[in-house]
One Martini backbone bead per residue (centre of mass of N, CA, C, O) as a GRO file, in nm:
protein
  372
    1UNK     BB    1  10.505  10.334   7.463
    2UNK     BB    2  10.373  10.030   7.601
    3UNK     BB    3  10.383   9.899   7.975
    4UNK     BB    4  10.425   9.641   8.197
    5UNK     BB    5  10.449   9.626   8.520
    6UNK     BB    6  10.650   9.348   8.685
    7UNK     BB    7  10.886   9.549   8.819
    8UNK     BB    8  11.051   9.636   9.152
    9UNK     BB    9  11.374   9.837   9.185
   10UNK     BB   10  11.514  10.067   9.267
   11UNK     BB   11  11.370  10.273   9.069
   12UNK     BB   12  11.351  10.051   8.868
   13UNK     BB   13  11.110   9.937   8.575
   14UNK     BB   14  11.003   9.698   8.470
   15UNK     BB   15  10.888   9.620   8.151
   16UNK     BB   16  10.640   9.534   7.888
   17UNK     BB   17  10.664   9.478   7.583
   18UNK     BB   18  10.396   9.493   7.301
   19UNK     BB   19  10.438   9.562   6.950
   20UNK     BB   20  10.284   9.666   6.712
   21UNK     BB   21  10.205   9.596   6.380
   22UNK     BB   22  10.282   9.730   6.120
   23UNK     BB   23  10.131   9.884   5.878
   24UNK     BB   24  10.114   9.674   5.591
   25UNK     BB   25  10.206   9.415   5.660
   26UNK     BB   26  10.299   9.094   5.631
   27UNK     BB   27  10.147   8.869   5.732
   28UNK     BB   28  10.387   8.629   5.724
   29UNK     BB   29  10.543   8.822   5.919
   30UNK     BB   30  10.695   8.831   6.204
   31UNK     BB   31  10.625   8.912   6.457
   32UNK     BB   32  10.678   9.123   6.706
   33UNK     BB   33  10.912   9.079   6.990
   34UNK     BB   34  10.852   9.070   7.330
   35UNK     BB   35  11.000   9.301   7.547
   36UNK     BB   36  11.251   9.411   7.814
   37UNK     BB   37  11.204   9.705   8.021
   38UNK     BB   38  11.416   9.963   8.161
   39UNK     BB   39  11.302  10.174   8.386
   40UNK     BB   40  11.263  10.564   8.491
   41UNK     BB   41  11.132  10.835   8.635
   42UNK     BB   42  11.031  11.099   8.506
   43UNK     BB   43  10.998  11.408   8.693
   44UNK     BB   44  10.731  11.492   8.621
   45UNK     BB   45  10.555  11.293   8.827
   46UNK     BB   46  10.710  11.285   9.087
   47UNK     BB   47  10.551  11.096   9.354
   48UNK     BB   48  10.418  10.915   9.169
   49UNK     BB   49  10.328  10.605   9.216
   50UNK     BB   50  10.499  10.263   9.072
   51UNK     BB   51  10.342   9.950   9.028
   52UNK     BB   52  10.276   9.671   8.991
   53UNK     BB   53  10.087   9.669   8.701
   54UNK     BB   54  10.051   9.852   8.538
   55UNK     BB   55  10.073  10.111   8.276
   56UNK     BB   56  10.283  10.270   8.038
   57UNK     BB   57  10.465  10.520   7.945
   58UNK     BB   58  10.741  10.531   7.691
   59UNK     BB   59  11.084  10.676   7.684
   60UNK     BB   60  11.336  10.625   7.442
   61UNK     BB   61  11.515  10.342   7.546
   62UNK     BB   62  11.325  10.045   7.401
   63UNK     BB   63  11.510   9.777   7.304
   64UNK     BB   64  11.606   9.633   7.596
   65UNK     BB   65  11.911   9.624   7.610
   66UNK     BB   66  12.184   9.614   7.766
   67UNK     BB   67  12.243   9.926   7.940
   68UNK     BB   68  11.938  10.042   7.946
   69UNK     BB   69  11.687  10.339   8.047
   70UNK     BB   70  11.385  10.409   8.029
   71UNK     BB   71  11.123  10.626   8.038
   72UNK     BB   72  10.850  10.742   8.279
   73UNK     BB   73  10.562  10.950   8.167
   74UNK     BB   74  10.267  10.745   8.209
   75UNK     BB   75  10.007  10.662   8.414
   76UNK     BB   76   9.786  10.474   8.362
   77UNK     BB   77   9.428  10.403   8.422
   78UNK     BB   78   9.326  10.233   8.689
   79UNK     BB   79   9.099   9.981   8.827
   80UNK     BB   80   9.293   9.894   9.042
   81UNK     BB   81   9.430   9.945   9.411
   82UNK     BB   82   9.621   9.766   9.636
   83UNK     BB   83   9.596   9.882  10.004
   84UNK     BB   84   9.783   9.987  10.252
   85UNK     BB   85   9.896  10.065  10.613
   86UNK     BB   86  10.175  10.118  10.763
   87UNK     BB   87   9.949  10.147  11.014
   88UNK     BB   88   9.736  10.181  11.339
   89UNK     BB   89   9.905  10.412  11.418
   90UNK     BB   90   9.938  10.730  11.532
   91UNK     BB   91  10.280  10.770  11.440
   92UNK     BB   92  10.186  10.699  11.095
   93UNK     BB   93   9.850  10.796  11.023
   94UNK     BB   94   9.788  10.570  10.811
   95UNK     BB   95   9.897  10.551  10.584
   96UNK     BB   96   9.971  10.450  10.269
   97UNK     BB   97  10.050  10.140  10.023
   98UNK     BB   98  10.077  10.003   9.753
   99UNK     BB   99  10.093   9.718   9.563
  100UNK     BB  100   9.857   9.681   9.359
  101UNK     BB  101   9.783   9.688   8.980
  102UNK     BB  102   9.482   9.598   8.809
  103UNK     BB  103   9.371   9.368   8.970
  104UNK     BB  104   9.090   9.140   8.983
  105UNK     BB  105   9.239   8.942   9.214
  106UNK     BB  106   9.259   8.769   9.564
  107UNK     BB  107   9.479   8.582   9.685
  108UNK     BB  108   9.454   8.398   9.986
  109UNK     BB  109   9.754   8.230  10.145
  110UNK     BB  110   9.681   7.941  10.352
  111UNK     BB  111   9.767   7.718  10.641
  112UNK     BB  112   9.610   7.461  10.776
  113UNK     BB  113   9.924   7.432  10.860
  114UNK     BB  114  10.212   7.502  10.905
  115UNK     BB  115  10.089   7.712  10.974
  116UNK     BB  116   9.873   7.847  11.115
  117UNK     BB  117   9.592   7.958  11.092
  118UNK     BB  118   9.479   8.319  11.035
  119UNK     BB  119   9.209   8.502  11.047
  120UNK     BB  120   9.264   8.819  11.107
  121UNK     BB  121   9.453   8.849  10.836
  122UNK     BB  122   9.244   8.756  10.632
  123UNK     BB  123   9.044   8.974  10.709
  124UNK     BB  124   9.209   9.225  10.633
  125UNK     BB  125   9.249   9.130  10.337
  126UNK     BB  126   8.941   9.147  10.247
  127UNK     BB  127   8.910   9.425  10.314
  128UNK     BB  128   9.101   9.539  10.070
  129UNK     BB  129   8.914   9.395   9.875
  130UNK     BB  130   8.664   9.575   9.920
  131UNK     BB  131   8.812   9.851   9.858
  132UNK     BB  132   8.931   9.756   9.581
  133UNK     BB  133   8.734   9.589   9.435
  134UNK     BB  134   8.788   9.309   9.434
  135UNK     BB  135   8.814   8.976   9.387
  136UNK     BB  136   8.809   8.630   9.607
  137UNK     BB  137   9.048   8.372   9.691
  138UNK     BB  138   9.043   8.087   9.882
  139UNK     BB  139   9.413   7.930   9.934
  140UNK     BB  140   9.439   7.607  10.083
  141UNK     BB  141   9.722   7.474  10.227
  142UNK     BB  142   9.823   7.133  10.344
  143UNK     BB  143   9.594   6.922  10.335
  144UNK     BB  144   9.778   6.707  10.449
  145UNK     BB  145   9.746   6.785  10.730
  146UNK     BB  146   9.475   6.951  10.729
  147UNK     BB  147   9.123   7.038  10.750
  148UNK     BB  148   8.891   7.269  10.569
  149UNK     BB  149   8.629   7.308  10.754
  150UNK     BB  150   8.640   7.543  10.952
  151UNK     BB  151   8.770   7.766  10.742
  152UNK     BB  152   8.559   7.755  10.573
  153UNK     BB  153   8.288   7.826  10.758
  154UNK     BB  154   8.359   8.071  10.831
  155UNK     BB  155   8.364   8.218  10.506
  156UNK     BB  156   8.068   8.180  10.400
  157UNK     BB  157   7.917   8.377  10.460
  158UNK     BB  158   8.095   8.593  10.238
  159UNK     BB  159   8.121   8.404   9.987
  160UNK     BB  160   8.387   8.250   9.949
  161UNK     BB  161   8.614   8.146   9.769
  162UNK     BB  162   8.773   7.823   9.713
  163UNK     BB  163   9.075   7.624   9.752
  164UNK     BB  164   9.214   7.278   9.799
  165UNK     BB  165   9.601   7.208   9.877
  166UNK     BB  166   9.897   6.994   9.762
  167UNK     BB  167  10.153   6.891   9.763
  168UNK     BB  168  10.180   6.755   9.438
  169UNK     BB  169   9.875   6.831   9.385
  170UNK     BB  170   9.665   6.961   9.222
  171UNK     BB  171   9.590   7.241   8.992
  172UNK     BB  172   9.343   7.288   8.826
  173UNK     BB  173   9.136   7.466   8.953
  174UNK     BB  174   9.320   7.704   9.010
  175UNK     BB  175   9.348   7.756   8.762
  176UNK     BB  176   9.100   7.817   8.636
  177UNK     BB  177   9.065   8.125   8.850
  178UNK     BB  178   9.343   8.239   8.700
  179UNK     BB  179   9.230   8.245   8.395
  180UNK     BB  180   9.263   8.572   8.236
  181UNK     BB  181   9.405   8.710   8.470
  182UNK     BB  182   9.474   8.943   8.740
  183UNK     BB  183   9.642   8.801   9.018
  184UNK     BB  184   9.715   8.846   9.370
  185UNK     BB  185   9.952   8.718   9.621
  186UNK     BB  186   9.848   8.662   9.974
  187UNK     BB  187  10.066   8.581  10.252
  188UNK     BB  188  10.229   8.459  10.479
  189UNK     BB  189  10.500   8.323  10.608
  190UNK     BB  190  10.511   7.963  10.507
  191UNK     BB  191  10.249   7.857  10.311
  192UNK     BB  192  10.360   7.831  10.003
  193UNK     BB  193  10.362   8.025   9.774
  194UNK     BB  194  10.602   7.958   9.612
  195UNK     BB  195  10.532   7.676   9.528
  196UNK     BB  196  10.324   7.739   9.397
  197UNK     BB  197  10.439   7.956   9.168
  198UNK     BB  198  10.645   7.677   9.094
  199UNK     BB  199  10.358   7.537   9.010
  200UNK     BB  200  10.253   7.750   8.785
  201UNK     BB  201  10.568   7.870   8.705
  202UNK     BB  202  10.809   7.762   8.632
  203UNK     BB  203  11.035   7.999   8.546
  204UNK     BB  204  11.035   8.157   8.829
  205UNK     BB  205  11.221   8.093   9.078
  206UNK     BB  206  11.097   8.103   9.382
  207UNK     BB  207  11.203   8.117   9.696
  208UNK     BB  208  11.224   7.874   9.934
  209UNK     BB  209  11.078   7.800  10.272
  210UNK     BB  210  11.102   7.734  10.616
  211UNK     BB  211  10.956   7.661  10.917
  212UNK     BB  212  10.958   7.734  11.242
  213UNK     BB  213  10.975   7.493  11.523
  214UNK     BB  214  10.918   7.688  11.703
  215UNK     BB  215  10.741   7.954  11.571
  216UNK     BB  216  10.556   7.906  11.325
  217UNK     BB  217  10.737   8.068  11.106
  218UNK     BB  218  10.831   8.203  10.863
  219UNK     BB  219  11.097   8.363  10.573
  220UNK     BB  220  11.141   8.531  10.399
  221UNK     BB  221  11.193   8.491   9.999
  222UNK     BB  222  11.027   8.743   9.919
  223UNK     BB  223  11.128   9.094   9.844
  224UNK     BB  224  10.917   9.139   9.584
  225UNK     BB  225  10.703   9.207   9.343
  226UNK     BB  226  10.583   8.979   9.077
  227UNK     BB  227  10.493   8.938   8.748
  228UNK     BB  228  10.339   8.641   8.617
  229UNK     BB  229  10.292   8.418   8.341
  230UNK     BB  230  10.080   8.212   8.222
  231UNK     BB  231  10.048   7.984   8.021
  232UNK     BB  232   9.702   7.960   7.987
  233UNK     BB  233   9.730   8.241   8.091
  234UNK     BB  234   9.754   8.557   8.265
  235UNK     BB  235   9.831   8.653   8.551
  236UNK     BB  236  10.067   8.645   8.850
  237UNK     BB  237  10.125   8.812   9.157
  238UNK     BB  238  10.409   8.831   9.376
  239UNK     BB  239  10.457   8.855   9.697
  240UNK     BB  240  10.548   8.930  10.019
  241UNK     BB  241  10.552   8.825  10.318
  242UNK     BB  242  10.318   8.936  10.591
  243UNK     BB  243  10.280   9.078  10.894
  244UNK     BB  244  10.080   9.287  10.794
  245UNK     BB  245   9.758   9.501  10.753
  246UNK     BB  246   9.659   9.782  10.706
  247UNK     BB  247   9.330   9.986  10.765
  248UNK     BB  248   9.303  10.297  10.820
  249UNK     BB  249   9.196  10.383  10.497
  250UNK     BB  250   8.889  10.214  10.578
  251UNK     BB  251   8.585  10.229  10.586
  252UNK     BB  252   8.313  10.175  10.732
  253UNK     BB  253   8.138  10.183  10.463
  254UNK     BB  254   8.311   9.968  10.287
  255UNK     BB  255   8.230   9.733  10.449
  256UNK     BB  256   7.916   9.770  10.452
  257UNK     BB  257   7.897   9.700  10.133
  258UNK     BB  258   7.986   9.391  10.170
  259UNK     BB  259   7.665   9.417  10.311
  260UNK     BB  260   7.370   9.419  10.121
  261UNK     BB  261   7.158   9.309  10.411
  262UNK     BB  262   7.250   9.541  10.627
  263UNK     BB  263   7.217   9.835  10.535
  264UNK     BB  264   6.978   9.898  10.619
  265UNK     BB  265   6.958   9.806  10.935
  266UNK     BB  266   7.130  10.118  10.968
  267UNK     BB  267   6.875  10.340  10.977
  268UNK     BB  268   6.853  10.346  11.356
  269UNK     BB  269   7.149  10.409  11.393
  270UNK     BB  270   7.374  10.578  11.568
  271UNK     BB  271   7.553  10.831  11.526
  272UNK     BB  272   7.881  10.689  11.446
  273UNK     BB  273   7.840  10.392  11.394
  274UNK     BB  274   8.047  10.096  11.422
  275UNK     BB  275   7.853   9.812  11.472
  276UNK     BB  276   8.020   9.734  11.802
  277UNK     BB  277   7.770   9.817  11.963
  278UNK     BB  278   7.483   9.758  12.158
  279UNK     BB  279   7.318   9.992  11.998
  280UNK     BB  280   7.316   9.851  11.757
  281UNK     BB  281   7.048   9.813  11.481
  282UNK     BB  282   7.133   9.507  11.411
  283UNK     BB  283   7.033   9.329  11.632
  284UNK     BB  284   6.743   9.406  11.573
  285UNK     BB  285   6.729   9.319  11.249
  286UNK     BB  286   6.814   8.990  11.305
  287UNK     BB  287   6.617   8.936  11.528
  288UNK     BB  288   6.359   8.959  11.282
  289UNK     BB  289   6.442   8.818  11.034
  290UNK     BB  290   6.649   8.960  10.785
  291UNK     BB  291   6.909   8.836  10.862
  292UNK     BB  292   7.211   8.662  10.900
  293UNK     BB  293   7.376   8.624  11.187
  294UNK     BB  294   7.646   8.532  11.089
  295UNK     BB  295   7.705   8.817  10.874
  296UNK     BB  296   7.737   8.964  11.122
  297UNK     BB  297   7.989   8.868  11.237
  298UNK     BB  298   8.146   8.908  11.014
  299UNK     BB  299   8.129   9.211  10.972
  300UNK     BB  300   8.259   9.234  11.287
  301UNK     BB  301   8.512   9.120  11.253
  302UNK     BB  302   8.599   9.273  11.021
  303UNK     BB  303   8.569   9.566  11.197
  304UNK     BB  304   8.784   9.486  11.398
  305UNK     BB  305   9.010   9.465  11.205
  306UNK     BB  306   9.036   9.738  11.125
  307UNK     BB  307   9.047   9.906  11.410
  308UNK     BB  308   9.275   9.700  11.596
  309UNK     BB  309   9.159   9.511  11.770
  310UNK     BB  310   9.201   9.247  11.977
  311UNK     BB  311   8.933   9.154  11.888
  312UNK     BB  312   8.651   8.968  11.828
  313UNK     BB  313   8.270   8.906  11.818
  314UNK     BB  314   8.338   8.650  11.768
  315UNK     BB  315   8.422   8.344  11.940
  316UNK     BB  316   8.724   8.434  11.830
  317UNK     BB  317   8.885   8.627  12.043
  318UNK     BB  318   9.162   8.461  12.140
  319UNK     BB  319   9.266   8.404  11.889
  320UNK     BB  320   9.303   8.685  11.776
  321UNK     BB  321   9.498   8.810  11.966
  322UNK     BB  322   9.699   8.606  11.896
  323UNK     BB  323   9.747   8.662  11.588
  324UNK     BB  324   9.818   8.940  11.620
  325UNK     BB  325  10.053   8.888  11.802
  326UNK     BB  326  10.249   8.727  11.603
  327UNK     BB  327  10.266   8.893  11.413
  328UNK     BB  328  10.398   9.147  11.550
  329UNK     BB  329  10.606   8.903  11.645
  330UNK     BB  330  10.802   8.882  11.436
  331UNK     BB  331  11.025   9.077  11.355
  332UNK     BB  332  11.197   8.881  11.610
  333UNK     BB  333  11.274   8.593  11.441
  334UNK     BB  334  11.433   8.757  11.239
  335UNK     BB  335  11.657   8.899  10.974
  336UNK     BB  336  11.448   9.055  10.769
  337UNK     BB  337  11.308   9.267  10.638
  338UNK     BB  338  11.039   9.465  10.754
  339UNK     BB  339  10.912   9.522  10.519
  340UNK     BB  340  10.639   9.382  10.334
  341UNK     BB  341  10.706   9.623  10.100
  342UNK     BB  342  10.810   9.789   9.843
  343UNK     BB  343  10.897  10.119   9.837
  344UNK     BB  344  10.965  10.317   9.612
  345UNK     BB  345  10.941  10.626   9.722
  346UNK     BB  346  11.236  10.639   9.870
  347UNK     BB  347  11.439  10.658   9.586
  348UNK     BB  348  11.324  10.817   9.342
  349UNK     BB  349  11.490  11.085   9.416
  350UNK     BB  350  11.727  10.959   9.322
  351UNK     BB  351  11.638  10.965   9.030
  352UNK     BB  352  11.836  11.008   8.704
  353UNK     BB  353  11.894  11.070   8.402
  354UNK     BB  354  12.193  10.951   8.452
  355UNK     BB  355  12.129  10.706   8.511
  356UNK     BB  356  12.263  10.334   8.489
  357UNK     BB  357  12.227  10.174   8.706
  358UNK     BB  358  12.096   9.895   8.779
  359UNK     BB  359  11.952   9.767   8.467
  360UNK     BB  360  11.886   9.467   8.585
  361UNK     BB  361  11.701   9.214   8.597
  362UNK     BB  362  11.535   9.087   8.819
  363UNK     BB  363  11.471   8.820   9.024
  364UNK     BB  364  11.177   8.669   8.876
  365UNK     BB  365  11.140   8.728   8.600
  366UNK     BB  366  10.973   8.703   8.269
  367UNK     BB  367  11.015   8.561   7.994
  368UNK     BB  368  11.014   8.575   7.705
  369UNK     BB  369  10.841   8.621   7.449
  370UNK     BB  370  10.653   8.568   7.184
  371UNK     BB  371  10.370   8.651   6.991
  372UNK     BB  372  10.316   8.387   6.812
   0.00000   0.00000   0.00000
């Protein structure tokens, strides 16, 4: 049997089962009711990691009662799979960490003020969006305090379609753009995003938080990623509130292809050429008027993002050094759990066929429904 993992806790994952209905049954019978199963990996996966968006095959106990608990045997092969690094110094190598798989959206949600905009973190979060070849959608909130014509034209140059909402107002857009997909929601915390996604799935209760008028900066109320259903289809899965955004996976090679009006312009360029330095081939490719300035600018902040440097070669490099700097000093403003995001490989290991503890399902999974 097949289920879709909603949630992800303490090696345990939530999965959606929706069973298909017996061949010869009659129209008429009412078909098969979807519903919540809690399994446990089982031992033959060995390291391999299970995160929310997967599709997994299922044996054993898939009833769904409560204190039962289905073995999960095979992870479905992946359309994407949006990953970060647990950071970008050498004494963590680099490592990878899965986020979410086989979302084809990712909403990057960021607050125009009250949290002031991170140019820098969103910079980080779109690479890893080309990395996963993902699509993206810049969504601004709080528009009713800060006005998003500066924010917006930063990223015009990258083709980055956008929405701008605010509490109480509209969301007939954000909806349009979000029907029929699986979006994975990312931002800092204090944007606004539990707001969001408690007035895009009322049934989802997930906690919201309030900025610090000191440090202006928010504190997790979201502590995993969990898949939530959209009424009017679709799925959004709501990530906790990231604090960095690691980029060391991801090559330069990767970031250049998503601009590809510039690629040309690299084969003039010294070997080794990280498109950031004096000798890069491309400043006088724009100067020939081939590509667009902006572009190439806009290149060079993601690539800067990505290798971890303090500046950022667009125009607000103080801006950026600043934005880095308050990611990094999160950590001491508050007393939330230090991980952005659950990495159940932690757990895993200890999860054996005789477990049975902790088997409810965890808190702003979505509610069972009906398949008619």
């Amino acid at each position: 049997m097949e289920g879709f993992v909603v949630a992800v806790d303490r090696g345990r994952y939530t999965t959606l089962v929706e069973p298909e209905r017996p061949k010869g049954s009659a129209q008429k019978r009412k078909p098969p009711q979807r519903r919540l199963v809690v399994a446990m990996k089982a031992r033959e996966l060995g390291r391999k990691g299970i995160v929310v968006g997967d599709r997994v095959a299922l044996v054993g106990d898939v009833s769904g009662r409560p204190d039962t608990l289905a073995r999960v045997v095979r992870v479905e092969p992946r359309t994407s799979m949006l990953r970060r690094s647990a950071d970008d110094t050498d004494d963590t190598d680099g490592i990878e960490r899965p986020v979410v798989a086989n979302a084809d959206q990712l909403v990057i949600v960021t607050a125009l003020a009250d949290p002031p905009p991170r140019p820098r973190m969103i910079d980080r979060i779109l690479v890893a969006a080309f990395d996963a070849e993902i699509d993206t959608l810049l969504c601004l909130t709080k528009s009713d305090l800060a006005p998003p014509d500066e924010l917006v034209a930063l990223y015009e140059p990258l083709g980055v379609q956008h929405v701008v909402v605010h509490k109480g107002g509209s969301l007939d857009e954000l909806r349009d753009h979000l029907a029929g997909r699986i979006s994975v929601l990312v931002g800092h915390s204090g944007v606004g995003k539990s707001t969001l996604v408690n007035a895009l799935v009322p049934d989802a209760n997930r906690a919201v938080s309030h900025v610090n008028a000191v440090t202006g900066r928010g504190r997790h109320t979201s502590t995993s990623a969990v898949a939530l259903e959209l009424p009017e289809g679709g799925w959004i899965i709501d990530t906790p509130g990231v604090r960095s955004f690691g980029l060391a996976h991801v090559s330069v090679e990767t970031v250049l292809a998503a601009f590809p009006d510039l690629v040309e312009g690299t084969v003039d360029c010294p070997k080794g050429c990280v498109h950031l330095d004096e000798d890069c081939a491309l400043d006088a490719w724009v100067a020939a008027g081939k590509a667009d300035p902006a572009r190439l600018e806009s290149l060079r902040r993601l690539l800067a993002s990505r290798e971890g440097t303090p500046d950022d070669p667009s125009g607000s490099r103080r801006e950026g050094a600043q934005d880095e700097s308050a990611v990094r000093s999160d950590d001491t403003d508050d007393d939330t759990p230090g991980p952005d995001y659950d990495d159940d490989d932690t757990t895993d290991d200890d999860a054996t066929d005789d477990d049975t503890d902790d088997t409810s399902p965890p808190h702003g999974e979505p509610v069972q429904h009906d398949a008619s």
